Coordinates of C-alpha atoms in Angstrom, one line a residue:
X28 CA 147.0 157.3 167.8
X29 CA 150.6 158.5 167.3
X30 CA 152.4 160.6 164.8
X31 CA 155.5 160.0 162.7
X32 CA 158.3 161.0 165.0
X33 CA 162.1 161.2 165.1
X34 CA 163.8 159.7 168.2
X35 CA 164.4 162.4 170.8
X36 CA 168.0 163.1 172.1
X37 CA 168.2 165.7 174.9
X38 CA 171.1 168.1 174.5
X39 CA 173.9 167.9 177.1
X40 CA 174.4 171.1 179.0
X41 CA 178.1 170.5 178.7
X42 CA 178.1 170.0 175.0
X43 CA 179.1 173.6 173.9
X44 CA 181.9 174.9 171.6
X45 CA 185.2 175.3 173.5
X46 CA 185.0 179.0 172.6
X47 CA 181.5 179.4 173.8
X48 CA 178.2 179.5 171.9
X49 CA 177.6 181.8 169.0
X50 CA 175.4 184.8 169.3
X51 CA 172.3 184.9 167.2
X52 CA 172.1 188.4 165.8
X53 CA 168.9 190.4 165.7
X54 CA 168.6 190.1 162.0
X55 CA 168.6 186.3 162.3
X56 CA 172.1 185.8 160.8
X57 CA 175.1 185.2 163.0
X58 CA 178.3 184.2 161.2
X59 CA 180.9 182.2 163.0
X60 CA 183.8 180.0 162.0
X61 CA 183.4 176.2 161.9
X62 CA 183.9 174.2 165.2
X63 CA 186.9 172.1 166.2
X64 CA 187.6 168.7 164.6
X65 CA 185.4 165.8 165.5
X66 CA 183.0 167.9 167.6
X67 CA 179.2 168.4 166.9
X68 CA 177.2 171.0 168.6
X69 CA 175.4 169.8 171.7
X70 CA 172.6 172.3 170.9
X71 CA 171.4 170.1 168.0
X72 CA 168.3 168.4 169.3
X73 CA 165.6 166.6 167.3
X74 CA 162.5 166.8 169.4
X75 CA 160.0 164.2 168.4
X76 CA 157.3 165.7 170.6
X77 CA 157.3 168.7 168.4
X78 CA 155.6 166.7 165.7
X79 CA 152.4 166.5 167.8
X80 CA 152.4 170.2 168.5
X81 CA 153.0 171.2 164.9
X82 CA 150.3 168.8 163.5
X83 CA 147.9 170.4 166.0
X84 CA 148.6 173.8 164.4
X85 CA 151.4 175.0 166.6
X86 CA 154.3 177.2 165.3
X87 CA 156.5 179.9 166.7
X88 CA 158.9 182.6 165.7
X89 CA 162.4 182.8 167.1
X90 CA 163.6 186.4 167.3
X91 CA 166.8 187.8 169.0
X92 CA 168.5 185.6 171.5
X93 CA 170.3 187.8 174.1
X94 CA 171.1 184.7 176.2
X95 CA 173.7 183.5 173.7
X96 CA 177.3 184.7 174.1
X97 CA 179.7 185.4 171.3
X98 CA 182.6 182.9 171.2
X99 CA 185.9 183.0 169.5
X100 CA 186.6 181.0 166.3
X101 CA 188.3 177.6 166.3
X102 CA 190.3 175.6 163.7
X103 CA 188.5 174.2 160.7
X104 CA 187.4 170.6 161.1
X105 CA 189.6 167.9 159.6
X106 CA 186.5 165.7 158.6
X107 CA 183.6 167.1 156.5
X108 CA 180.4 168.0 158.3
X109 CA 177.1 166.3 157.4
X110 CA 175.0 168.7 155.3
X111 CA 171.8 168.9 153.3
X112 CA 170.2 171.5 151.1
X113 CA 167.2 173.7 151.9
X114 CA 164.5 172.4 149.5
X115 CA 161.2 173.8 148.2
X116 CA 158.6 171.1 148.2
X117 CA 155.1 169.9 149.3
X118 CA 154.8 168.5 152.8
X119 CA 151.9 166.5 154.3
X120 CA 151.4 166.6 158.0
X121 CA 150.3 163.1 159.0
X122 CA 148.7 161.4 162.0
X123 CA 149.1 157.6 162.5
X124 CA 146.2 155.4 163.6
X125 CA 145.8 151.6 163.7
X126 CA 143.2 150.0 161.5
X127 CA 141.8 146.7 160.2
X128 CA 141.8 145.8 156.5
X129 CA 138.6 144.0 155.6
X130 CA 135.8 144.1 153.0
X131 CA 133.0 146.6 152.7
X132 CA 129.4 145.6 153.3
X133 CA 127.8 142.4 154.6
X134 CA 124.7 140.5 153.6
X135 CA 123.0 137.2 154.3
X136 CA 122.0 135.1 151.2
X137 CA 118.7 133.3 151.6
X138 CA 117.4 130.6 149.3
X139 CA 114.4 131.7 147.2
X140 CA 113.4 128.1 146.4
X141 CA 112.7 124.9 148.4
X142 CA 114.9 121.8 148.1
X143 CA 118.2 120.1 148.9
X144 CA 121.4 122.0 148.7
X145 CA 123.5 120.3 146.0
X146 CA 126.3 122.9 145.5
X147 CA 128.0 125.6 147.5
X148 CA 130.8 127.9 146.6
X149 CA 134.1 128.0 148.5
X150 CA 135.0 130.6 151.2
X151 CA 136.7 133.6 149.7
X152 CA 135.2 133.0 146.3
X153 CA 134.0 136.1 144.4
X154 CA 130.7 135.8 142.5
X155 CA 129.6 138.5 140.0
X156 CA 126.3 139.2 138.2
X157 CA 125.0 136.1 136.6
X158 CA 127.2 133.8 138.7
X159 CA 125.9 130.9 140.8
X160 CA 125.5 131.5 144.6
X161 CA 124.3 128.0 145.3
X162 CA 122.4 125.1 143.7
X163 CA 119.1 123.7 145.1
X164 CA 118.0 120.3 143.6
X165 CA 120.7 121.0 140.9
X166 CA 119.0 124.3 140.0
X167 CA 121.5 127.2 140.1
X168 CA 120.5 130.3 142.1
X169 CA 121.9 133.3 140.3
X170 CA 123.2 136.6 141.5
X171 CA 121.5 139.8 140.2
X172 CA 122.6 143.3 141.1
X173 CA 120.1 145.4 142.9
X174 CA 119.4 147.4 146.0
X175 CA 116.0 145.8 146.6
X176 CA 115.0 142.1 147.0
X177 CA 112.4 140.6 144.7
X178 CA 109.2 141.5 146.7
X179 CA 106.4 141.0 144.1
X180 CA 105.6 139.2 140.9
X181 CA 106.4 141.1 137.7
X182 CA 104.6 140.8 134.4
X183 CA 103.0 142.9 131.7
X184 CA 100.5 145.3 133.2
X185 CA 102.1 145.5 136.6
X186 CA 102.5 148.9 138.2
X187 CA 105.7 150.7 137.4
X188 CA 108.5 150.5 140.0
X189 CA 112.2 150.5 140.7
X190 CA 112.1 146.7 141.0
X191 CA 111.2 146.6 137.3
X192 CA 114.1 148.8 136.4
X193 CA 116.7 146.7 138.3
X194 CA 115.3 143.5 136.7
X195 CA 115.7 145.1 133.2
X196 CA 119.2 146.3 134.0
X197 CA 120.3 142.7 134.8
X198 CA 118.6 141.2 131.8
X199 CA 120.2 143.7 129.5
X200 CA 123.7 143.3 131.2
X201 CA 123.5 139.5 130.8
X202 CA 122.6 139.7 127.1
X203 CA 119.0 138.7 127.2
X204 CA 117.9 141.7 125.1
X205 CA 120.1 141.2 122.1
X206 CA 118.1 143.5 119.8
X207 CA 117.9 146.3 122.4
X208 CA 114.1 146.3 122.1
X209 CA 113.7 146.8 125.8
X210 CA 113.8 150.2 127.4
X211 CA 115.5 150.1 130.8
X212 CA 113.0 152.0 132.9
X213 CA 110.4 151.3 135.6
X214 CA 107.8 150.0 133.0
X215 CA 107.3 146.3 132.3
X216 CA 106.7 145.9 128.6
X217 CA 106.3 143.1 126.1
X218 CA 110.0 143.5 125.4
X219 CA 110.7 143.0 129.1
X220 CA 108.7 139.8 129.0
X221 CA 110.6 138.6 126.0
X222 CA 113.9 139.1 127.8
X223 CA 112.6 137.2 130.8
X224 CA 111.6 134.3 128.5
X225 CA 115.2 134.2 127.1
X226 CA 116.6 134.1 130.7
X227 CA 114.1 131.4 131.7
X228 CA 115.1 129.3 128.7
X229 CA 118.8 129.6 129.5
X230 CA 118.1 128.2 133.0
X231 CA 115.8 125.5 131.9
X232 CA 112.7 127.1 133.4
X233 CA 109.2 127.3 132.0
X234 CA 109.2 130.3 129.6
X235 CA 106.3 132.2 131.0
X236 CA 107.7 135.7 130.6
X237 CA 106.6 136.4 134.2
X238 CA 109.2 137.1 136.9
X239 CA 108.1 135.8 140.3
X240 CA 109.6 135.8 143.8
X241 CA 110.1 132.1 143.5
X242 CA 112.6 132.5 140.7
X243 CA 116.1 131.1 141.4
X244 CA 117.8 134.5 141.8
X245 CA 119.0 136.8 144.6
X246 CA 119.4 140.6 144.3
X247 CA 122.4 142.0 146.1
X248 CA 124.0 145.5 145.6
X249 CA 127.4 144.3 144.4
X250 CA 129.6 141.4 143.4
X251 CA 130.0 139.2 146.5
X252 CA 132.8 137.5 148.3
X253 CA 131.7 134.4 150.2
X254 CA 132.5 134.7 153.9
X255 CA 130.7 132.0 156.0
X256 CA 128.1 129.2 155.5
X257 CA 124.9 128.7 157.3
X258 CA 123.7 125.8 155.3
X259 CA 125.6 122.6 154.5
X260 CA 125.9 120.5 151.4
X261 CA 123.0 118.0 151.4
X262 CA 121.0 120.1 153.8
X263 CA 117.6 121.4 153.2
X264 CA 117.0 125.0 151.9
X265 CA 113.7 126.8 151.8
X266 CA 112.4 130.3 151.0
X267 CA 113.8 132.8 153.5
X268 CA 116.3 130.2 154.9
X269 CA 119.8 131.7 155.3
X270 CA 122.5 129.8 153.3
X271 CA 125.6 132.1 153.0
X272 CA 127.1 135.2 154.6
X273 CA 128.8 137.4 152.0
X274 CA 130.6 140.7 151.8
X275 CA 131.4 142.9 148.8
X276 CA 134.7 142.2 147.1
X277 CA 135.9 145.8 147.7
X278 CA 138.5 146.3 150.4
X279 CA 138.1 149.0 153.1
X280 CA 139.9 149.9 156.3
X281 CA 138.1 150.3 159.6
X282 CA 139.6 152.4 162.4
X283 CA 138.3 152.5 166.0
X284 CA 139.4 156.0 166.7
X285 CA 139.5 157.4 170.3
X286 CA 136.9 160.1 170.5
X287 CA 139.4 162.5 172.1
X288 CA 141.2 162.4 168.7
X289 CA 138.2 162.8 166.5
X290 CA 139.2 166.3 165.5
X291 CA 142.3 165.0 163.8
X292 CA 140.3 163.2 161.1
X293 CA 137.6 164.3 158.7
X294 CA 135.8 162.9 155.7
X295 CA 137.9 163.4 152.5
X296 CA 141.3 163.3 154.2
X297 CA 143.9 161.5 152.2
X298 CA 145.5 158.5 153.8
X299 CA 148.5 156.2 153.3
X300 CA 147.8 152.6 154.4
X301 CA 150.8 150.4 155.3
X302 CA 149.9 146.8 154.7
X303 CA 151.3 143.9 156.9
X304 CA 154.0 143.1 154.2
X305 CA 155.1 146.8 154.1
X306 CA 153.4 147.7 150.9
X307 CA 151.6 151.1 150.7
X308 CA 148.1 151.7 149.5
X309 CA 146.6 155.1 149.0
X310 CA 143.0 155.9 150.1
X311 CA 140.7 158.5 151.5
X312 CA 138.5 158.7 154.6
X313 CA 135.0 157.9 153.3
X314 CA 133.1 158.1 156.6
X315 CA 133.6 159.3 160.2
X316 CA 131.1 157.8 162.5
X317 CA 128.9 159.8 164.8
X318 CA 127.9 157.1 167.3
X319 CA 130.5 156.5 170.0
X320 CA 131.0 153.0 171.5
X321 CA 132.4 152.4 175.0
X322 CA 134.2 149.1 175.8
X323 CA 136.1 147.7 178.7
X324 CA 135.6 148.5 182.4
X325 CA 136.8 151.4 184.5
X326 CA 139.4 152.6 184.8
X327 CA 140.5 151.1 181.4
X328 CA 137.4 152.0 179.5
X329 CA 137.8 153.3 175.9
X330 CA 135.3 155.3 173.9
X331 CA 135.7 155.2 170.1
X332 CA 134.1 156.1 166.9
X333 CA 134.4 154.1 163.6
X334 CA 136.3 155.7 160.8
X335 CA 136.1 154.1 157.4
X336 CA 138.8 154.4 154.7
X337 CA 138.2 153.6 151.0
X338 CA 141.2 152.5 149.0
X339 CA 141.9 154.1 145.7
X340 CA 142.6 150.8 144.1
X341 CA 140.2 148.0 145.2
X342 CA 142.7 145.3 144.5
X343 CA 145.6 146.9 146.5
X344 CA 144.9 144.8 149.6
X345 CA 145.2 141.5 147.7
X346 CA 143.3 138.7 149.4
X347 CA 143.9 139.9 153.0
X348 CA 141.0 140.0 155.3
X349 CA 140.8 141.3 158.9
X350 CA 144.5 142.2 158.7
X351 CA 146.0 144.8 161.0
X352 CA 147.3 147.9 159.2
X353 CA 148.8 151.3 160.0
X354 CA 147.0 154.3 158.6
X355 CA 148.7 157.6 158.1
X356 CA 146.0 160.3 157.7
X357 CA 147.1 163.5 156.0
X358 CA 145.6 166.2 158.2
X359 CA 147.5 169.2 156.8
X360 CA 149.1 169.9 153.4
X361 CA 151.6 172.6 152.7
X362 CA 152.6 173.3 149.1
X363 CA 155.8 174.8 147.9
X364 CA 157.3 175.5 151.3
X365 CA 161.0 175.5 152.3
X366 CA 162.0 172.3 154.1
X367 CA 165.0 170.9 155.8
X368 CA 165.7 167.5 157.4
X369 CA 164.5 167.4 161.0
X370 CA 168.1 166.6 162.0
X371 CA 169.1 170.1 160.9
X372 CA 167.2 171.8 163.7
X373 CA 169.1 173.5 166.6
X374 CA 167.4 173.8 169.9
X375 CA 168.5 177.1 171.5
X376 CA 169.1 177.1 175.3
X377 CA 166.8 180.1 175.8
X378 CA 164.0 178.6 173.6
X379 CA 163.3 178.5 170.0
X380 CA 165.0 176.9 167.0
X381 CA 167.5 177.7 164.3
X382 CA 169.4 176.1 161.5
X383 CA 173.1 176.4 160.7
X384 CA 173.8 177.5 157.2
X385 CA 177.1 177.5 155.3
X386 CA 177.6 180.2 152.7
X387 CA 179.7 180.1 149.5
X388 CA 182.7 181.4 151.4
X389 CA 182.5 178.6 154.0
X390 CA 181.2 180.8 156.7
X391 CA 178.7 179.4 159.2
X392 CA 175.5 181.3 160.2
X393 CA 172.7 180.6 162.6
X394 CA 169.3 181.4 161.1
X395 CA 166.3 181.7 163.4
X396 CA 163.4 179.6 162.0
X397 CA 159.7 179.2 162.4
X398 CA 158.6 175.6 162.2
X399 CA 155.6 174.3 160.3
X400 CA 154.5 170.8 159.2
X401 CA 156.7 167.7 159.9
X402 CA 156.5 165.0 157.3
X403 CA 158.7 162.0 156.4
X404 CA 161.8 163.2 158.2
X405 CA 161.5 166.8 156.8
X406 CA 160.2 169.9 158.5
X407 CA 158.8 173.2 157.1
X408 CA 160.9 176.2 158.0
X409 CA 160.9 179.9 157.4
X410 CA 163.3 182.5 158.4
X411 CA 165.0 185.8 157.4
X412 CA 167.3 185.2 154.4
X413 CA 166.5 181.5 154.2
X414 CA 166.1 180.3 150.6
X415 CA 166.1 177.1 148.5
X416 CA 169.5 175.7 147.7
X417 CA 171.2 176.9 150.8
X418 CA 173.4 174.4 152.6
X419 CA 172.5 173.5 156.2
X420 CA 174.4 171.3 158.7
X421 CA 172.7 168.2 159.9
X422 CA 173.4 165.9 162.9
X423 CA 175.6 163.0 162.1

């Protein structure tokens, strides 16, 4: 796992103003004239490693700097300096992890009836409620939505149960109760039997009004996407015999996260998923596993937990499956803070950081800053006298 970083450039000890470094005054403001033409301060240093520290909650305050000496002014530069404005904005501290884009859930479809397989869907095909999962002896086997499989025969007088309710939900959703005479509950009534008869008639079955475990239907919790085949066209199918392996048609991202970095991620964290083609998809951490898995052999063993990410828009991943993606997890959010480009930071030789501001009169000042969240090339800063709209010098 890494974080978004800016390439590090170590400051040269010889890269100093010809008149000597400016002194950072105790109040955090140290005016000095601009440097000579074509010269940029060697103190300016963007330290990518700071990102890791700040995302972990690190921050520090730079006070007085007695190690800096006052230098004399130099001529104004002939070329303009690169500058930016101090901005007030929201920043999200993010941690990068690698993940795999796939589909949520997995199930095996078993044939409820005996016979020869006469039709199969294609790999990747999405089948919704009422759609055909396979055909046995030219009889279509339909998909019904439900958390429980058909485990008993249902008819008028049967004991109430959740299997009755899920049957009624499907019959109503597929239009087999046009007069809304059936109450969708756990009780099998004459209206339920009438709806079953309409369904049986549509499929060319005997209209008994009784729903049995030998009926050509399969209950699964969601619309399915066909993944692999166990049976072949023309092969034999029988009750309990596996035919297809399916998933849901909802994308999710799975991350094998090193257990040492588990504290960086929690359920509910917002994420930005970067797809293989560069597109971005928003999501949220939906689950952080609690069971660690160790793979490999010493000394290269890794121990990970599974982190699951749900996408805000299920179709954002297109038709990709098992595709590698980058996941940026928002681990810290700061709202309405002052921020400058990371390239505006000055690393001071005795430690700490500052930014160089330019006032309306063109005077340059060093302002000691405390660093906060790094995000997208910007960094949260706070310091005495620092305010939105001030101009700061940035590295060219």
